[in-house]
Amino acid sequence: ETGVTQSPTHLIKTRGQQVTLRCSSQSGHNTVSWYQQALGQGPQFIFQYYREEENGRGNFPPRFSGLQFPNYSSELNVNALELDDSALYLCASSLVDESGTEAFFGQGTRLTVV
Amino acid sequence: AQSVTQPDIHITVSEGASLELRCNYSYGATPYLFWYVQSPGQGLQLLLKYFSGDTLVQGIKGFEAEFKRSQSSFNLRKPSVHWSDAAEYFCAAHSGAGSYQLTFGKGTKLSVIP
Protein backbone atom coordinates (compact mmCIF):
# COMPACT_ATOMS: atom_id res chain seq x y z
CA GLU A 1 0.00 0.00 0.00
CA THR A 2 1.71 3.17 -1.23
CA GLY A 3 -0.94 5.71 -0.28
CA VAL A 4 -1.21 6.81 -3.91
CA THR A 5 -4.57 6.17 -5.55
CA GLN A 6 -5.55 6.55 -9.18
CA SER A 7 -8.93 6.69 -10.86
CA PRO A 8 -10.43 5.23 -12.85
CA THR A 9 -8.72 1.83 -12.97
CA HIS A 10 -9.82 1.14 -16.52
CA LEU A 11 -11.09 3.39 -19.29
CA ILE A 12 -12.08 2.96 -22.93
CA LYS A 13 -12.11 5.98 -25.23
CA THR A 14 -12.56 6.60 -28.91
CA ARG A 15 -9.82 8.07 -31.10
CA GLY A 16 -10.05 11.86 -31.14
CA GLN A 17 -11.68 12.13 -27.74
CA GLN A 18 -10.21 13.74 -24.64
CA VAL A 19 -9.52 12.00 -21.32
CA THR A 20 -8.72 13.05 -17.76
CA LEU A 21 -6.97 10.70 -15.37
CA ARG A 22 -6.76 11.45 -11.66
CA CYS A 23 -4.26 10.78 -8.92
CA SER A 24 -4.31 11.35 -5.18
CA SER A 25 -0.81 11.63 -3.76
CA GLN A 26 0.51 10.92 -0.31
CA SER A 27 -0.12 13.74 2.12
CA GLY A 28 2.86 16.08 2.30
CA HIS A 29 4.42 14.98 -0.98
CA ASN A 30 5.29 18.03 -3.04
CA THR A 31 6.01 16.32 -6.34
CA VAL A 32 3.91 14.23 -8.67
CA SER A 33 5.10 12.56 -11.85
CA TRP A 34 3.19 10.79 -14.58
CA TYR A 35 4.44 7.87 -16.64
CA GLN A 36 3.11 6.01 -19.67
CA GLN A 37 3.75 2.28 -19.84
CA ALA A 38 2.97 0.66 -23.16
CA LEU A 39 2.43 -3.08 -23.22
CA GLY A 40 5.69 -4.96 -22.73
CA GLN A 41 7.70 -1.80 -22.11
CA GLY A 42 9.15 0.09 -19.17
CA PRO A 43 7.41 3.25 -17.97
CA GLN A 44 8.21 6.43 -19.90
CA PHE A 45 8.33 9.78 -18.11
CA ILE A 46 5.62 12.19 -19.28
CA PHE A 47 6.06 15.15 -16.93
CA GLN A 48 6.55 16.20 -13.34
CA TYR A 49 4.84 18.83 -11.19
CA TYR A 50 6.50 20.43 -8.20
CA ARG A 51 4.40 22.68 -5.98
CA GLU A 52 1.76 22.97 -8.71
CA GLU A 53 4.19 23.98 -11.47
CA GLU A 54 5.43 21.78 -14.29
CA ASN A 55 9.20 21.43 -13.83
CA GLY A 56 10.17 18.62 -16.15
CA ARG A 57 8.80 17.03 -19.28
CA GLY A 58 9.65 13.99 -21.29
CA ASN A 59 9.29 13.47 -25.02
CA PHE A 60 5.52 13.82 -25.18
CA PRO A 61 3.51 16.27 -27.32
CA PRO A 62 1.62 19.25 -25.86
CA ARG A 63 -1.70 17.41 -26.08
CA PHE A 64 -0.50 15.72 -22.88
CA SER A 65 -1.03 18.23 -20.08
CA GLY A 66 -1.44 18.17 -16.35
CA LEU A 67 -2.44 19.93 -13.19
CA GLN A 68 -1.41 19.59 -9.58
CA PHE A 69 -3.63 20.91 -6.80
CA PRO A 70 -2.84 22.05 -3.25
CA ASN A 71 -4.76 19.12 -1.79
CA TYR A 72 -2.17 16.62 -3.14
CA SER A 73 -4.35 15.58 -6.07
CA SER A 74 -3.36 15.85 -9.70
CA GLU A 75 -4.67 15.26 -13.20
CA LEU A 76 -3.30 14.06 -16.50
CA ASN A 77 -5.22 15.29 -19.53
CA VAL A 78 -4.78 13.92 -23.02
CA ASN A 79 -6.46 15.60 -25.98
CA ALA A 80 -7.10 14.22 -29.44
CA LEU A 81 -6.52 10.63 -28.40
CA GLU A 82 -4.61 8.37 -30.74
CA LEU A 83 -4.57 4.58 -30.85
CA ASP A 84 -0.94 4.61 -29.63
CA ASP A 85 -2.03 6.35 -26.45
CA SER A 86 -3.38 3.00 -25.27
CA ALA A 87 -1.25 2.18 -22.22
CA LEU A 88 -1.08 1.92 -18.45
CA TYR A 89 -0.70 5.41 -16.98
CA LEU A 90 1.11 5.56 -13.67
CA CYS A 91 1.17 8.37 -11.17
CA ALA A 92 4.02 8.67 -8.69
CA SER A 93 4.31 10.99 -5.73
CA SER A 94 7.43 11.91 -3.83
CA LEU A 95 8.90 14.40 -1.43
CA VAL A 96 11.88 15.94 -3.14
CA ASP A 97 14.54 17.31 -0.83
CA GLU A 98 18.30 17.63 -0.65
CA SER A 99 18.83 13.96 0.19
CA GLY A 100 16.89 12.64 -2.74
CA THR A 101 14.02 10.31 -2.22
CA GLU A 102 11.89 7.61 -3.72
CA ALA A 103 8.71 7.64 -5.76
CA PHE A 104 5.56 5.91 -4.60
CA PHE A 105 3.47 4.62 -7.47
CA GLY A 106 -0.24 4.17 -7.78
CA GLN A 107 -1.84 1.09 -9.31
CA GLY A 108 -2.31 2.84 -12.62
CA THR A 109 -5.12 3.56 -15.05
CA ARG A 110 -5.40 1.26 -18.05
CA LEU A 111 -6.47 3.39 -21.03
CA THR A 112 -7.67 1.72 -24.21
CA VAL A 113 -8.24 3.87 -27.28
CA VAL A 114 -10.38 2.31 -30.00
CA ALA B 1 21.78 10.47 -23.34
CA GLN B 2 20.93 8.94 -19.99
CA SER B 3 19.83 5.34 -20.22
CA VAL B 4 19.19 2.18 -18.24
CA THR B 5 19.67 -1.21 -19.84
CA GLN B 6 18.34 -4.56 -18.72
CA PRO B 7 19.97 -7.10 -21.03
CA ASP B 8 17.68 -10.01 -20.17
CA ILE B 9 14.10 -9.83 -21.42
CA HIS B 10 12.95 -13.07 -19.81
CA ILE B 11 14.55 -15.33 -17.19
CA THR B 12 13.24 -18.65 -15.92
CA VAL B 13 14.49 -20.18 -12.69
CA SER B 14 13.45 -23.10 -10.52
CA GLU B 15 11.93 -22.43 -7.14
CA GLY B 16 14.69 -22.41 -4.53
CA ALA B 17 17.39 -21.48 -7.01
CA SER B 18 19.36 -18.26 -6.82
CA LEU B 19 18.59 -15.28 -9.02
CA GLU B 20 20.53 -12.41 -10.51
CA LEU B 21 18.93 -9.76 -12.71
CA ARG B 22 21.28 -7.46 -14.56
CA CYS B 23 21.08 -3.69 -14.87
CA ASN B 24 23.52 -1.26 -16.46
CA TYR B 25 23.25 2.50 -16.54
CA SER B 26 24.71 5.28 -18.62
CA TYR B 27 24.75 8.63 -16.83
CA GLY B 28 27.22 11.49 -16.61
CA ALA B 29 27.58 11.00 -12.86
CA THR B 30 26.50 8.23 -10.54
CA PRO B 31 22.70 8.31 -10.51
CA TYR B 32 20.28 7.33 -7.83
CA LEU B 33 19.33 3.71 -8.55
CA PHE B 34 16.21 1.68 -7.89
CA TRP B 35 14.67 -1.71 -8.48
CA TYR B 36 10.90 -2.02 -8.80
CA VAL B 37 8.67 -5.07 -9.18
CA GLN B 38 5.39 -5.16 -11.06
CA SER B 39 2.80 -7.91 -10.96
CA PRO B 40 0.49 -8.24 -14.00
CA GLY B 41 -1.81 -5.24 -14.38
CA GLN B 42 -0.46 -3.63 -11.23
CA GLY B 43 1.58 -0.59 -10.31
CA LEU B 44 5.22 -0.58 -9.28
CA GLN B 45 6.50 -1.60 -5.87
CA LEU B 46 9.92 -0.42 -4.73
CA LEU B 47 12.25 -3.29 -3.78
CA LEU B 48 15.33 -1.27 -2.89
CA LYS B 49 17.28 1.89 -3.66
CA TYR B 50 20.85 3.14 -3.73
CA PHE B 51 21.71 6.77 -3.10
CA SER B 52 25.25 6.55 -1.67
CA GLY B 53 27.34 4.71 0.92
CA ASP B 54 27.44 0.94 1.27
CA THR B 55 27.38 -0.57 -2.20
CA LEU B 56 25.44 -3.64 -1.10
CA VAL B 57 21.84 -2.66 -0.51
CA GLN B 58 19.23 -4.77 1.23
CA GLY B 59 15.61 -4.56 0.20
CA ILE B 60 12.26 -6.10 0.87
CA LYS B 61 11.25 -9.70 0.19
CA GLY B 62 14.83 -10.95 0.64
CA PHE B 63 16.25 -9.05 -2.34
CA GLU B 64 19.60 -7.29 -2.41
CA ALA B 65 21.50 -5.33 -5.03
CA GLU B 66 25.13 -4.43 -5.50
CA PHE B 67 26.29 -1.15 -6.99
CA LYS B 68 29.51 -1.44 -8.99
CA ARG B 69 30.77 1.91 -10.23
CA SER B 70 33.52 0.38 -12.39
CA GLN B 71 30.96 -1.66 -14.31
CA SER B 72 28.13 0.90 -14.24
CA SER B 73 25.95 -1.88 -12.89
CA PHE B 74 23.33 -2.37 -10.22
CA ASN B 75 22.39 -6.06 -10.31
CA LEU B 76 19.54 -7.49 -8.27
CA ARG B 77 20.00 -10.78 -6.44
CA LYS B 78 18.05 -13.22 -4.33
CA PRO B 79 19.59 -16.38 -2.85
CA SER B 80 16.44 -18.52 -3.04
CA VAL B 81 13.52 -17.70 -5.31
CA HIS B 82 9.91 -18.35 -4.30
CA TRP B 83 7.07 -18.98 -6.75
CA SER B 84 5.50 -15.68 -5.64
CA ASP B 85 8.54 -13.80 -7.02
CA ALA B 86 7.30 -14.36 -10.56
CA ALA B 87 6.72 -10.86 -11.92
CA GLU B 88 8.31 -8.15 -14.06
CA TYR B 89 11.33 -6.38 -12.61
CA PHE B 90 12.41 -2.88 -13.57
CA CYS B 91 15.67 -1.12 -12.91
CA ALA B 92 15.41 2.68 -12.82
CA ALA B 93 17.58 5.71 -12.21
CA HIS B 94 17.40 9.45 -11.78
CA SER B 95 20.13 12.05 -11.79
CA GLY B 96 19.96 13.28 -8.23
CA ALA B 97 18.35 15.34 -5.51
CA GLY B 98 15.81 17.84 -6.77
CA SER B 99 15.18 15.88 -9.93
CA TYR B 100 12.72 13.09 -10.08
CA GLN B 101 12.61 12.06 -13.72
CA LEU B 102 13.03 8.31 -13.52
CA THR B 103 14.52 6.50 -16.50
CA PHE B 104 13.45 2.87 -16.59
CA GLY B 105 14.92 -0.15 -18.27
CA LYS B 106 12.63 -2.25 -20.44
CA GLY B 107 12.19 -4.80 -17.71
CA THR B 108 13.00 -8.45 -17.09
CA LYS B 109 10.17 -10.91 -16.81
CA LEU B 110 10.86 -13.59 -14.21
CA SER B 111 9.18 -16.97 -14.46
CA VAL B 112 9.53 -19.48 -11.62
CA ILE B 113 9.26 -23.24 -12.19
CA PRO B 114 7.77 -25.06 -9.20
PDB file of C-alpha atoms in Angstrom:
ATOM      1  CA  GLU A   1       0.000   0.000   0.000  1.00  0.00           C
ATOM      2  CA  THR A   2       1.714   3.165  -1.228  1.00  0.00           C
ATOM      3  CA  GLY A   3      -0.938   5.708  -0.285  1.00  0.00           C
ATOM      4  CA  VAL A   4      -1.210   6.808  -3.914  1.00  0.00           C
ATOM      5  CA  THR A   5      -4.573   6.173  -5.551  1.00  0.00           C
ATOM      6  CA  GLN A   6      -5.552   6.554  -9.182  1.00  0.00           C
ATOM      7  CA  SER A   7      -8.930   6.688 -10.856  1.00  0.00           C
ATOM      8  CA  PRO A   8     -10.431   5.225 -12.846  1.00  0.00           C
ATOM      9  CA  THR A   9      -8.718   1.831 -12.969  1.00  0.00           C
ATOM     10  CA  HIS A  10      -9.816   1.143 -16.525  1.00  0.00           C
ATOM     11  CA  LEU A  11     -11.090   3.391 -19.288  1.00  0.00           C
ATOM     12  CA  ILE A  12     -12.075   2.956 -22.929  1.00  0.00           C
ATOM     13  CA  LYS A  13     -12.114   5.984 -25.228  1.00  0.00           C
ATOM     14  CA  THR A  14     -12.559   6.597 -28.909  1.00  0.00           C
ATOM     15  CA  ARG A  15      -9.824   8.066 -31.101  1.00  0.00           C
ATOM     16  CA  GLY A  16     -10.048  11.855 -31.139  1.00  0.00           C
ATOM     17  CA  GLN A  17     -11.680  12.134 -27.735  1.00  0.00           C
ATOM     18  CA  GLN A  18     -10.212  13.744 -24.638  1.00  0.00           C
ATOM     19  CA  VAL A  19      -9.518  11.996 -21.320  1.00  0.00           C
ATOM     20  CA  THR A  20      -8.717  13.045 -17.763  1.00  0.00           C
ATOM     21  CA  LEU A  21      -6.971  10.700 -15.367  1.00  0.00           C
ATOM     22  CA  ARG A  22      -6.755  11.454 -11.659  1.00  0.00           C
ATOM     23  CA  CYS A  23      -4.264  10.782  -8.918  1.00  0.00           C
ATOM     24  CA  SER A  24      -4.310  11.352  -5.184  1.00  0.00           C
ATOM     25  CA  SER A  25      -0.810  11.627  -3.763  1.00  0.00           C
ATOM     26  CA  GLN A  26       0.512  10.922  -0.310  1.00  0.00           C
ATOM     27  CA  SER A  27      -0.123  13.742   2.121  1.00  0.00           C
ATOM     28  CA  GLY A  28       2.864  16.080   2.299  1.00  0.00           C
ATOM     29  CA  HIS A  29       4.418  14.982  -0.979  1.00  0.00           C
ATOM     30  CA  ASN A  30       5.289  18.033  -3.037  1.00  0.00           C
ATOM     31  CA  THR A  31       6.011  16.324  -6.336  1.00  0.00           C
ATOM     32  CA  VAL A  32       3.909  14.230  -8.670  1.00  0.00           C
ATOM     33  CA  SER A  33       5.095  12.564 -11.845  1.00  0.00           C
ATOM     34  CA  TRP A  34       3.186  10.788 -14.581  1.00  0.00           C
ATOM     35  CA  TYR A  35       4.445   7.873 -16.638  1.00  0.00           C
ATOM     36  CA  GLN A  36       3.114   6.013 -19.666  1.00  0.00           C
ATOM     37  CA  GLN A  37       3.750   2.281 -19.841  1.00  0.00           C
ATOM     38  CA  ALA A  38       2.973   0.660 -23.158  1.00  0.00           C
ATOM     39  CA  LEU A  39       2.434  -3.077 -23.219  1.00  0.00           C
ATOM     40  CA  GLY A  40       5.692  -4.957 -22.725  1.00  0.00           C
ATOM     41  CA  GLN A  41       7.705  -1.798 -22.114  1.00  0.00           C
ATOM     42  CA  GLY A  42       9.147   0.088 -19.174  1.00  0.00           C
ATOM     43  CA  PRO A  43       7.410   3.247 -17.971  1.00  0.00           C
ATOM     44  CA  GLN A  44       8.212   6.428 -19.899  1.00  0.00           C
ATOM     45  CA  PHE A  45       8.330   9.780 -18.109  1.00  0.00           C
ATOM     46  CA  ILE A  46       5.619  12.192 -19.277  1.00  0.00           C
ATOM     47  CA  PHE A  47       6.057  15.154 -16.931  1.00  0.00           C
ATOM     48  CA  GLN A  48       6.549  16.203 -13.341  1.00  0.00           C
ATOM     49  CA  TYR A  49       4.836  18.834 -11.190  1.00  0.00           C
ATOM     50  CA  TYR A  50       6.498  20.430  -8.198  1.00  0.00           C
ATOM     51  CA  ARG A  51       4.403  22.675  -5.985  1.00  0.00           C
ATOM     52  CA  GLU A  52       1.757  22.975  -8.706  1.00  0.00           C
ATOM     53  CA  GLU A  53       4.189  23.984 -11.465  1.00  0.00           C
ATOM     54  CA  GLU A  54       5.434  21.777 -14.289  1.00  0.00           C
ATOM     55  CA  ASN A  55       9.197  21.429 -13.826  1.00  0.00           C
ATOM     56  CA  GLY A  56      10.174  18.621 -16.152  1.00  0.00           C
ATOM     57  CA  ARG A  57       8.802  17.034 -19.277  1.00  0.00           C
ATOM     58  CA  GLY A  58       9.651  13.988 -21.292  1.00  0.00           C
ATOM     59  CA  ASN A  59       9.294  13.466 -25.024  1.00  0.00           C
ATOM     60  CA  PHE A  60       5.520  13.822 -25.181  1.00  0.00           C
ATOM     61  CA  PRO A  61       3.514  16.274 -27.321  1.00  0.00           C
ATOM     62  CA  PRO A  62       1.619  19.248 -25.862  1.00  0.00           C
ATOM     63  CA  ARG A  63      -1.696  17.406 -26.078  1.00  0.00           C
ATOM     64  CA  PHE A  64      -0.497  15.717 -22.883  1.00  0.00           C
ATOM     65  CA  SER A  65      -1.029  18.225 -20.075  1.00  0.00           C
ATOM     66  CA  GLY A  66      -1.442  18.168 -16.346  1.00  0.00           C
ATOM     67  CA  LEU A  67      -2.441  19.933 -13.193  1.00  0.00           C
ATOM     68  CA  GLN A  68      -1.406  19.589  -9.578  1.00  0.00           C
ATOM     69  CA  PHE A  69      -3.635  20.912  -6.798  1.00  0.00           C
ATOM     70  CA  PRO A  70      -2.838  22.047  -3.250  1.00  0.00           C
ATOM     71  CA  ASN A  71      -4.764  19.119  -1.786  1.00  0.00           C
ATOM     72  CA  TYR A  72      -2.170  16.624  -3.141  1.00  0.00           C
ATOM     73  CA  SER A  73      -4.352  15.580  -6.067  1.00  0.00           C
ATOM     74  CA  SER A  74      -3.365  15.850  -9.703  1.00  0.00           C
ATOM     75  CA  GLU A  75      -4.674  15.257 -13.204  1.00  0.00           C
ATOM     76  CA  LEU A  76      -3.304  14.055 -16.502  1.00  0.00           C
ATOM     77  CA  ASN A  77      -5.217  15.293 -19.530  1.00  0.00           C
ATOM     78  CA  VAL A  78      -4.780  13.915 -23.016  1.00  0.00           C
ATOM     79  CA  ASN A  79      -6.455  15.601 -25.976  1.00  0.00           C
ATOM     80  CA  ALA A  80      -7.100  14.219 -29.443  1.00  0.00           C
ATOM     81  CA  LEU A  81      -6.517  10.634 -28.396  1.00  0.00           C
ATOM     82  CA  GLU A  82      -4.610   8.372 -30.742  1.00  0.00           C
ATOM     83  CA  LEU A  83      -4.566   4.579 -30.849  1.00  0.00           C
ATOM     84  CA  ASP A  84      -0.940   4.612 -29.632  1.00  0.00           C
ATOM     85  CA  ASP A  85      -2.032   6.345 -26.447  1.00  0.00           C
ATOM     86  CA  SER A  86      -3.382   3.001 -25.267  1.00  0.00           C
ATOM     87  CA  ALA A  87      -1.252   2.178 -22.225  1.00  0.00           C
ATOM     88  CA  LEU A  88      -1.083   1.922 -18.453  1.00  0.00           C
ATOM     89  CA  TYR A  89      -0.702   5.409 -16.980  1.00  0.00           C
ATOM     90  CA  LEU A  90       1.105   5.564 -13.673  1.00  0.00           C
ATOM     91  CA  CYS A  91       1.169   8.371 -11.173  1.00  0.00           C
ATOM     92  CA  ALA A  92       4.025   8.665  -8.691  1.00  0.00           C
ATOM     93  CA  SER A  93       4.309  10.987  -5.727  1.00  0.00           C
ATOM     94  CA  SER A  94       7.434  11.909  -3.828  1.00  0.00           C
ATOM     95  CA  LEU A  95       8.902  14.404  -1.432  1.00  0.00           C
ATOM     96  CA  VAL A  96      11.883  15.942  -3.145  1.00  0.00           C
ATOM     97  CA  ASP A  97      14.544  17.313  -0.834  1.00  0.00           C
ATOM     98  CA  GLU A  98      18.303  17.628  -0.651  1.00  0.00           C
ATOM     99  CA  SER A  99      18.827  13.963   0.187  1.00  0.00           C
ATOM    100  CA  GLY A 100      16.891  12.635  -2.742  1.00  0.00           C
ATOM    101  CA  THR A 101      14.019  10.308  -2.219  1.00  0.00           C
ATOM    102  CA  GLU A 102      11.887   7.613  -3.722  1.00  0.00           C
ATOM    103  CA  ALA A 103       8.705   7.642  -5.760  1.00  0.00           C
ATOM    104  CA  PHE A 104       5.562   5.911  -4.600  1.00  0.00           C
ATOM    105  CA  PHE A 105       3.473   4.621  -7.466  1.00  0.00           C
ATOM    106  CA  GLY A 106      -0.243   4.169  -7.776  1.00  0.00           C
ATOM    107  CA  GLN A 107      -1.840   1.094  -9.307  1.00  0.00           C
ATOM    108  CA  GLY A 108      -2.311   2.842 -12.618  1.00  0.00           C
ATOM    109  CA  THR A 109      -5.116   3.560 -15.050  1.00  0.00           C
ATOM    110  CA  ARG A 110      -5.404   1.259 -18.048  1.00  0.00           C
ATOM    111  CA  LEU A 111      -6.474   3.387 -21.028  1.00  0.00           C
ATOM    112  CA  THR A 112      -7.671   1.724 -24.205  1.00  0.00           C
ATOM    113  CA  VAL A 113      -8.236   3.867 -27.282  1.00  0.00           C
ATOM    114  CA  VAL A 114     -10.381   2.311 -29.999  1.00  0.00           C
TER     115      VAL A 114
ATOM    116  CA  ALA B   1      21.781  10.466 -23.338  1.00  0.00           C
ATOM    117  CA  GLN B   2      20.932   8.940 -19.993  1.00  0.00           C
ATOM    118  CA  SER B   3      19.829   5.337 -20.224  1.00  0.00           C
ATOM    119  CA  VAL B   4      19.190   2.181 -18.240  1.00  0.00           C
ATOM    120  CA  THR B   5      19.666  -1.215 -19.839  1.00  0.00           C
ATOM    121  CA  GLN B   6      18.342  -4.560 -18.716  1.00  0.00           C
ATOM    122  CA  PRO B   7      19.970  -7.099 -21.032  1.00  0.00           C
ATOM    123  CA  ASP B   8      17.679 -10.009 -20.174  1.00  0.00           C
ATOM    124  CA  ILE B   9      14.099  -9.827 -21.417  1.00  0.00           C
ATOM    125  CA  HIS B  10      12.954 -13.071 -19.807  1.00  0.00           C
ATOM    126  CA  ILE B  11      14.549 -15.330 -17.191  1.00  0.00           C
ATOM    127  CA  THR B  12      13.243 -18.647 -15.922  1.00  0.00           C
ATOM    128  CA  VAL B  13      14.489 -20.180 -12.694  1.00  0.00           C
ATOM    129  CA  SER B  14      13.450 -23.100 -10.525  1.00  0.00           C
ATOM    130  CA  GLU B  15      11.935 -22.430  -7.137  1.00  0.00           C
ATOM    131  CA  GLY B  16      14.689 -22.408  -4.527  1.00  0.00           C
ATOM    132  CA  ALA B  17      17.393 -21.482  -7.014  1.00  0.00           C
ATOM    133  CA  SER B  18      19.364 -18.264  -6.816  1.00  0.00           C
ATOM    134  CA  LEU B  19      18.588 -15.282  -9.016  1.00  0.00           C
ATOM    135  CA  GLU B  20      20.532 -12.410 -10.513  1.00  0.00           C
ATOM    136  CA  LEU B  21      18.925  -9.759 -12.713  1.00  0.00           C
ATOM    137  CA  ARG B  22      21.281  -7.460 -14.558  1.00  0.00           C
ATOM    138  CA  CYS B  23      21.081  -3.692 -14.866  1.00  0.00           C
ATOM    139  CA  ASN B  24      23.525  -1.263 -16.463  1.00  0.00           C
ATOM    140  CA  TYR B  25      23.249   2.500 -16.544  1.00  0.00           C
ATOM    141  CA  SER B  26      24.710   5.277 -18.619  1.00  0.00           C
ATOM    142  CA  TYR B  27      24.753   8.627 -16.832  1.00  0.00           C
ATOM    143  CA  GLY B  28      27.215  11.492 -16.607  1.00  0.00           C
ATOM    144  CA  ALA B  29      27.575  11.004 -12.859  1.00  0.00           C
ATOM    145  CA  THR B  30      26.497   8.230 -10.538  1.00  0.00           C
ATOM    146  CA  PRO B  31      22.702   8.315 -10.509  1.00  0.00           C
ATOM    147  CA  TYR B  32      20.275   7.335  -7.826  1.00  0.00           C
ATOM    148  CA  LEU B  33      19.335   3.709  -8.552  1.00  0.00           C
ATOM    149  CA  PHE B  34      16.211   1.679  -7.895  1.00  0.00           C
ATOM    150  CA  TRP B  35      14.666  -1.714  -8.480  1.00  0.00           C
ATOM    151  CA  TYR B  36      10.902  -2.018  -8.804  1.00  0.00           C
ATOM    152  CA  VAL B  37       8.674  -5.074  -9.178  1.00  0.00           C
ATOM    153  CA  GLN B  38       5.386  -5.161 -11.064  1.00  0.00           C
ATOM    154  CA  SER B  39       2.803  -7.910 -10.962  1.00  0.00           C
ATOM    155  CA  PRO B  40       0.495  -8.239 -13.998  1.00  0.00           C
ATOM    156  CA  GLY B  41      -1.809  -5.244 -14.382  1.00  0.00           C
ATOM    157  CA  GLN B  42      -0.461  -3.627 -11.234  1.00  0.00           C
ATOM    158  CA  GLY B  43       1.583  -0.593 -10.308  1.00  0.00           C
ATOM    159  CA  LEU B  44       5.225  -0.575  -9.284  1.00  0.00           C
ATOM    160  CA  GLN B  45       6.503  -1.597  -5.873  1.00  0.00           C
ATOM    161  CA  LEU B  46       9.917  -0.423  -4.728  1.00  0.00           C
ATOM    162  CA  LEU B  47      12.249  -3.290  -3.784  1.00  0.00           C
ATOM    163  CA  LEU B  48      15.331  -1.269  -2.892  1.00  0.00           C
ATOM    164  CA  LYS B  49      17.277   1.889  -3.664  1.00  0.00           C
ATOM    165  CA  TYR B  50      20.846   3.143  -3.732  1.00  0.00           C
ATOM    166  CA  PHE B  51      21.709   6.769  -3.105  1.00  0.00           C
ATOM    167  CA  SER B  52      25.250   6.553  -1.674  1.00  0.00           C
ATOM    168  CA  GLY B  53      27.337   4.714   0.916  1.00  0.00           C
ATOM    169  CA  ASP B  54      27.443   0.943   1.268  1.00  0.00           C
ATOM    170  CA  THR B  55      27.379  -0.567  -2.204  1.00  0.00           C
ATOM    171  CA  LEU B  56      25.436  -3.645  -1.097  1.00  0.00           C
ATOM    172  CA  VAL B  57      21.836  -2.658  -0.508  1.00  0.00           C
ATOM    173  CA  GLN B  58      19.231  -4.768   1.231  1.00  0.00           C
ATOM    174  CA  GLY B  59      15.614  -4.557   0.197  1.00  0.00           C
ATOM    175  CA  ILE B  60      12.262  -6.099   0.873  1.00  0.00           C
ATOM    176  CA  LYS B  61      11.247  -9.703   0.195  1.00  0.00           C
ATOM    177  CA  GLY B  62      14.828 -10.946   0.644  1.00  0.00           C
ATOM    178  CA  PHE B  63      16.255  -9.054  -2.339  1.00  0.00           C
ATOM    179  CA  GLU B  64      19.598  -7.292  -2.406  1.00  0.00           C
ATOM    180  CA  ALA B  65      21.497  -5.330  -5.028  1.00  0.00           C
ATOM    181  CA  GLU B  66      25.128  -4.431  -5.496  1.00  0.00           C
ATOM    182  CA  PHE B  67      26.292  -1.152  -6.991  1.00  0.00           C
ATOM    183  CA  LYS B  68      29.512  -1.436  -8.994  1.00  0.00           C
ATOM    184  CA  ARG B  69      30.766   1.909 -10.235  1.00  0.00           C
ATOM    185  CA  SER B  70      33.516   0.382 -12.385  1.00  0.00           C
ATOM    186  CA  GLN B  71      30.963  -1.664 -14.306  1.00  0.00           C
ATOM    187  CA  SER B  72      28.129   0.902 -14.236  1.00  0.00           C
ATOM    188  CA  SER B  73      25.955  -1.881 -12.892  1.00  0.00           C
ATOM    189  CA  PHE B  74      23.329  -2.373 -10.225  1.00  0.00           C
ATOM    190  CA  ASN B  75      22.393  -6.063 -10.307  1.00  0.00           C
ATOM    191  CA  LEU B  76      19.545  -7.487  -8.268  1.00  0.00           C
ATOM    192  CA  ARG B  77      20.002 -10.781  -6.435  1.00  0.00           C
ATOM    193  CA  LYS B  78      18.051 -13.225  -4.332  1.00  0.00           C
ATOM    194  CA  PRO B  79      19.588 -16.376  -2.850  1.00  0.00           C
ATOM    195  CA  SER B  80      16.443 -18.522  -3.039  1.00  0.00           C
ATOM    196  CA  VAL B  81      13.520 -17.701  -5.306  1.00  0.00           C
ATOM    197  CA  HIS B  82       9.914 -18.346  -4.300  1.00  0.00           C
ATOM    198  CA  TRP B  83       7.074 -18.977  -6.748  1.00  0.00           C
ATOM    199  CA  SER B  84       5.501 -15.683  -5.641  1.00  0.00           C
ATOM    200  CA  ASP B  85       8.535 -13.796  -7.016  1.00  0.00           C
ATOM    201  CA  ALA B  86       7.301 -14.360 -10.558  1.00  0.00           C
ATOM    202  CA  ALA B  87       6.720 -10.857 -11.921  1.00  0.00           C
ATOM    203  CA  GLU B  88       8.315  -8.149 -14.058  1.00  0.00           C
ATOM    204  CA  TYR B  89      11.330  -6.377 -12.607  1.00  0.00           C
ATOM    205  CA  PHE B  90      12.409  -2.885 -13.569  1.00  0.00           C
ATOM    206  CA  CYS B  91      15.668  -1.120 -12.911  1.00  0.00           C
ATOM    207  CA  ALA B  92      15.411   2.677 -12.823  1.00  0.00           C
ATOM    208  CA  ALA B  93      17.585   5.714 -12.214  1.00  0.00           C
ATOM    209  CA  HIS B  94      17.405   9.452 -11.780  1.00  0.00           C
ATOM    210  CA  SER B  95      20.129  12.052 -11.794  1.00  0.00           C
ATOM    211  CA  GLY B  96      19.955  13.276  -8.226  1.00  0.00           C
ATOM    212  CA  ALA B  97      18.348  15.337  -5.510  1.00  0.00           C
ATOM    213  CA  GLY B  98      15.811  17.843  -6.768  1.00  0.00           C
ATOM    214  CA  SER B  99      15.178  15.880  -9.931  1.00  0.00           C
ATOM    215  CA  TYR B 100      12.716  13.085 -10.085  1.00  0.00           C
ATOM    216  CA  GLN B 101      12.606  12.058 -13.715  1.00  0.00           C
ATOM    217  CA  LEU B 102      13.034   8.305 -13.516  1.00  0.00           C
ATOM    218  CA  THR B 103      14.517   6.502 -16.498  1.00  0.00           C
ATOM    219  CA  PHE B 104      13.455   2.868 -16.592  1.00  0.00           C
ATOM    220  CA  GLY B 105      14.918  -0.146 -18.270  1.00  0.00           C
ATOM    221  CA  LYS B 106      12.631  -2.250 -20.442  1.00  0.00           C
ATOM    222  CA  GLY B 107      12.187  -4.799 -17.710  1.00  0.00           C
ATOM    223  CA  THR B 108      13.000  -8.446 -17.095  1.00  0.00           C
ATOM    224  CA  LYS B 109      10.171 -10.914 -16.811  1.00  0.00           C
ATOM    225  CA  LEU B 110      10.859 -13.587 -14.212  1.00  0.00           C
ATOM    226  CA  SER B 111       9.183 -16.973 -14.457  1.00  0.00           C
ATOM    227  CA  VAL B 112       9.534 -19.481 -11.623  1.00  0.00           C
ATOM    228  CA  ILE B 113       9.257 -23.240 -12.186  1.00  0.00           C
ATOM    229  CA  PRO B 114       7.773 -25.065  -9.201  1.00  0.00           C
TER     230      PRO B 114
END
